[in-house]
DNA sequence: GAATCATATCCCACTGTATGGGAAGTTTTG
DNA sequence: CAAAACTTCCCATACAGTGGGATATGATTC
C-alpha cells in the first residue's frame, strides 16, 4: 500500500543529528562522525555547509559548535517581534543596538519595505558617537536630556547625510541595556524623526524592557 | 578551472530561507512561498519536515513559527555547557530546574553516561515540595538554611527511593531564578550527595549566575 | 447562497543533488 | 621518527527532492 506523503527528510534528519551532537559540547569533524554514525566525509562536508548558513560555527581548534542562529539572547527573542510590529506600523527600518566597549552593534534589524530605505545588516558595528543610538549608548548628556523630556532622541544627518533616526532606550532595572531605533530617509520625515515616530518607538522600547523583566522573573 | 569543493547546500539554503522568512513573524505555507520564492508545494512539504525536526512549529491557525530549537532563553544557553562539564566531572545526571507557580520544570538535562542513572527528559514538570530542587525552589526554610551553610541542599530518597540529589541555587541580583541539580542512584553515593558533589555543583551554579550577569550587562 | 479567490495538501514523472570509500596531506601522539 | 588520528577533497554512483498540476476546503465577495 502506498504511504501517504511523508514529512521525513533525510537532509533535515542529518542536520538535526549534527545539531544534537554539538548541543552539549563542541565536536571535531571526526567526533561528529562518531556521535552521529555518519561517515566522516559526509559529516565534514555537511558541517562546513551548516557553518555557511549559520547553523554551526567553527572555533579555533577546528571544533564545531552551535551557530549564530541558536545563540540568541532573550533580549533578541523578545525584541524581534516588537521591532517587526514597529516596522509594520511606521513603515521604516527598525533596529536594536547594543554597546560593546567604544562601539555599537546592530543586534536585530527589520527592514523597511520601501524601495528607498535606511538599512544595515544585523551584526554591523559602528563607532559610538554619531547617530541617535550612538549618542544614547554613549550617554551623551544632550541625548539623555532629550530622553528625559520626550522619551526619545533624534538625529538628522549626523552620520549619514539624507538620513534621519530616532532612538529610545531599553531599560532593565534602571540600566540602559540596548536601544531601539527607527531609521529613515529624510524625504519621508514630515516634522522630524522624533516628532513623527518617537512616541511609537518609546512605547516599543518600554514594551521590550517590560517583557524582559517579566521573562527574568521566570 | 574546477571549483574547489563547495560548502553550498541547496537544502540548507532553503531551510535557512524559511527560517529567515519566519524570523520576524509567523507565516502560512502560501506566505512562506511568497517570502522565499519557492513553489508552494515545495515549501509546504519542507515546512512540515522542519516541524518534525524541531526547526519550526505550527500554531493553531496553520502558521509556522520558529521551533523549539530556537526558543531558548539566555539562561538555558549559558547553563547547558556548564551542566555538561559538571556531568563530565561528576559522572552524574546534571539538570536545571525552574519554578512555575506551584510546580517545577526541568529546563535542561544532561544525562549521566552510566547504565544505571537518574534521568527525566527536559520539559518534565514535578510538584514542588519534594526533591532537593523542589525544596529549594519552594523556599523551604531548612533548604535555605542548608544553602546558607553549605551552598547546597541535598535529598535522599525523598521523592524516589534509591535516588539521591543535591541542588544549588542560581542567583541573579539576589533572586533565585533557577536551580542546578545533580541526581544519582544512592549506590554511587559515598558519604552523601551533598558531601560528595555539593562543592562542584555550587561552583557551577555560581558560574551560571555570573555569566548571566555578564551577559545582562551586554 | 453562489461564484470567485485563496489556501492546504498531495501525487508522481523527472531532475539533479548528496553520498562515502578512498586517497593525500597535516597534525598529534608515543 | 613512525604510527595513529584527523582534515580535506575527489568523483562514480545512488537516490532523494522538485514543482506543476489536481483536488479539497475555507474565506471572501456580491
Coordinates of C-alpha atoms in Angstrom, one line a residue, chain A residues 7-192:
Chain A
X7 CA 7.4 14.6 6.3
X8 CA 10.6 12.8 6.8
X9 CA 13.6 14.5 5.1
X10 CA 17.0 12.9 5.0
X11 CA 19.0 16.1 5.0
X12 CA 17.0 17.6 7.8
X13 CA 17.4 14.4 9.8
X14 CA 21.1 14.7 9.4
X15 CA 21.2 18.3 10.2
X16 CA 19.2 17.6 13.4
X17 CA 21.6 14.8 14.3
X18 CA 24.6 17.1 14.0
X19 CA 22.9 19.8 16.0
X20 CA 22.0 17.3 18.7
X21 CA 25.6 16.1 18.6
X22 CA 27.0 19.5 19.4
X23 CA 24.2 20.5 21.8
X24 CA 26.1 19.7 24.9
X25 CA 29.7 20.2 23.8
X26 CA 31.6 21.2 20.7
X27 CA 33.0 18.4 18.5
X28 CA 35.6 17.9 15.8
X29 CA 34.5 16.6 12.4
X30 CA 35.7 13.1 13.3
X31 CA 33.9 13.3 16.6
X32 CA 30.7 14.4 14.8
X33 CA 31.1 11.3 12.7
X34 CA 31.3 9.1 15.8
X35 CA 28.4 10.9 17.6
X36 CA 26.1 10.7 14.5
X37 CA 27.1 7.5 12.9
X38 CA 27.6 9.3 9.6
X39 CA 30.8 8.9 7.5
X40 CA 33.4 11.5 8.3
X41 CA 33.4 12.8 4.8
X42 CA 29.7 13.3 4.8
X43 CA 29.5 14.9 8.2
X44 CA 32.6 17.1 7.4
X45 CA 31.0 18.5 4.2
X46 CA 27.7 18.9 5.9
X47 CA 29.2 20.7 8.9
X48 CA 31.0 23.1 6.6
X49 CA 27.7 23.9 4.9
X50 CA 26.0 24.3 8.2
X51 CA 28.6 26.9 9.1
X52 CA 27.9 28.8 5.9
X53 CA 24.2 29.1 6.8
X54 CA 24.7 29.9 10.4
X55 CA 23.6 26.6 11.9
X56 CA 27.1 25.9 13.2
X57 CA 30.2 27.9 13.9
X58 CA 33.8 26.7 13.9
X59 CA 36.1 27.6 16.7
X60 CA 39.9 28.0 16.5
X61 CA 40.8 24.4 17.3
X62 CA 38.6 23.2 14.5
X63 CA 35.6 22.1 16.7
X64 CA 32.1 22.9 15.6
X65 CA 29.6 24.5 18.0
X66 CA 26.0 25.8 17.6
X67 CA 25.9 28.7 15.3
X68 CA 24.5 32.2 15.5
X69 CA 21.0 31.0 14.7
X70 CA 20.9 29.3 18.1
X71 CA 22.8 31.8 20.1
X72 CA 20.3 34.5 20.7
X73 CA 19.7 36.2 24.0
X74 CA 16.3 36.5 25.4
X75 CA 16.6 40.2 24.6
X76 CA 16.8 39.5 20.9
X77 CA 14.0 37.0 21.1
X78 CA 11.7 39.5 22.8
X79 CA 12.7 42.4 20.7
X80 CA 12.4 40.9 17.2
X81 CA 8.6 40.6 17.1
X82 CA 8.2 44.0 18.7
X83 CA 10.5 45.6 16.1
X84 CA 8.6 43.8 13.4
X85 CA 5.4 45.3 14.6
X86 CA 7.0 48.7 14.9
X87 CA 8.3 48.5 11.3
X88 CA 4.8 47.4 10.2
X89 CA 3.2 50.4 12.0
X90 CA 5.7 53.0 10.9
X91 CA 6.9 51.6 7.6
X92 CA 10.5 52.4 8.5
X93 CA 13.6 50.2 9.3
X94 CA 13.5 49.2 13.0
X95 CA 16.7 48.1 14.7
X96 CA 18.1 47.2 18.1
X97 CA 21.6 48.3 19.1
X98 CA 23.8 47.4 22.0
X99 CA 27.0 48.8 23.3
X100 CA 30.3 46.9 23.2
X101 CA 33.2 48.9 24.5
X102 CA 33.5 52.0 22.4
X103 CA 31.5 50.6 19.5
X104 CA 27.9 49.7 19.0
X105 CA 26.4 46.6 17.3
X106 CA 23.2 46.1 15.5
X107 CA 21.7 43.0 17.1
X108 CA 18.3 43.0 15.3
X109 CA 17.1 44.7 12.2
X110 CA 13.8 44.6 10.5
X111 CA 14.0 46.5 7.2
X112 CA 11.5 48.9 5.8
X113 CA 9.7 47.6 2.8
X114 CA 10.0 50.8 0.8
X115 CA 12.4 50.8 -2.1
X116 CA 14.3 53.7 -0.6
X117 CA 15.3 52.7 2.9
X118 CA 17.9 53.0 5.5
X119 CA 19.4 49.6 6.2
X120 CA 22.4 47.9 7.7
X121 CA 22.7 44.2 8.2
X122 CA 22.4 42.7 11.7
X123 CA 25.9 42.3 13.1
X124 CA 27.1 45.7 11.8
X125 CA 29.3 47.6 14.1
X126 CA 29.7 51.4 14.2
X127 CA 31.7 53.9 16.2
X128 CA 29.7 55.1 19.1
X129 CA 29.5 58.9 18.8
X130 CA 27.1 59.6 16.0
X131 CA 23.6 58.7 15.2
X132 CA 20.8 58.7 17.7
X133 CA 21.5 55.3 19.1
X134 CA 25.2 56.0 19.3
X135 CA 24.6 59.2 21.2
X136 CA 22.3 57.4 23.6
X137 CA 24.5 54.4 24.2
X138 CA 27.5 56.7 24.9
X139 CA 25.4 58.6 27.5
X140 CA 25.7 61.9 25.7
X141 CA 24.2 64.4 28.1
X142 CA 22.0 66.1 25.5
X143 CA 20.8 62.7 24.4
X144 CA 19.9 61.7 27.9
X145 CA 18.1 65.1 28.4
X146 CA 16.1 64.5 25.3
X147 CA 15.1 61.1 26.5
X148 CA 14.1 62.6 29.9
X149 CA 11.9 65.1 28.2
X150 CA 10.5 63.2 25.3
X151 CA 11.3 59.5 25.8
X152 CA 13.5 59.6 22.6
X153 CA 16.4 61.2 21.0
X154 CA 16.6 62.1 17.3
X155 CA 19.4 62.6 14.8
X156 CA 19.2 64.3 11.4
X157 CA 22.0 63.7 9.0
X158 CA 24.7 63.3 11.7
X159 CA 26.3 60.2 10.5
X160 CA 24.8 59.8 7.0
X161 CA 23.6 62.7 5.0
X162 CA 19.9 62.4 4.0
X163 CA 19.2 60.0 6.8
X164 CA 17.2 60.6 9.9
X165 CA 16.9 58.4 13.0
X166 CA 15.2 58.3 16.4
X167 CA 16.2 56.1 19.3
X168 CA 14.8 55.1 22.6
X169 CA 16.5 53.2 25.5
X170 CA 15.6 49.7 26.6
X171 CA 15.8 49.8 30.4
X172 CA 16.2 46.9 32.7
X173 CA 16.3 47.8 36.4
X174 CA 17.3 51.4 35.7
X175 CA 20.1 50.4 33.3
X176 CA 20.1 51.0 29.6
X177 CA 20.9 47.6 28.1
X178 CA 20.1 48.4 24.5
X179 CA 18.3 51.0 22.3
X180 CA 15.6 50.6 19.7
X181 CA 16.0 52.8 16.7
X182 CA 14.0 53.8 13.6
X183 CA 16.0 54.9 10.6
X184 CA 14.6 56.6 7.5
X185 CA 15.4 58.8 4.6
X186 CA 14.7 62.5 5.4
X187 CA 12.3 62.6 2.4
X188 CA 9.8 60.6 4.4
X189 CA 10.1 62.7 7.5
X190 CA 7.3 65.2 8.0
X191 CA 8.2 67.3 11.0
X192 CA 11.2 65.5 12.5

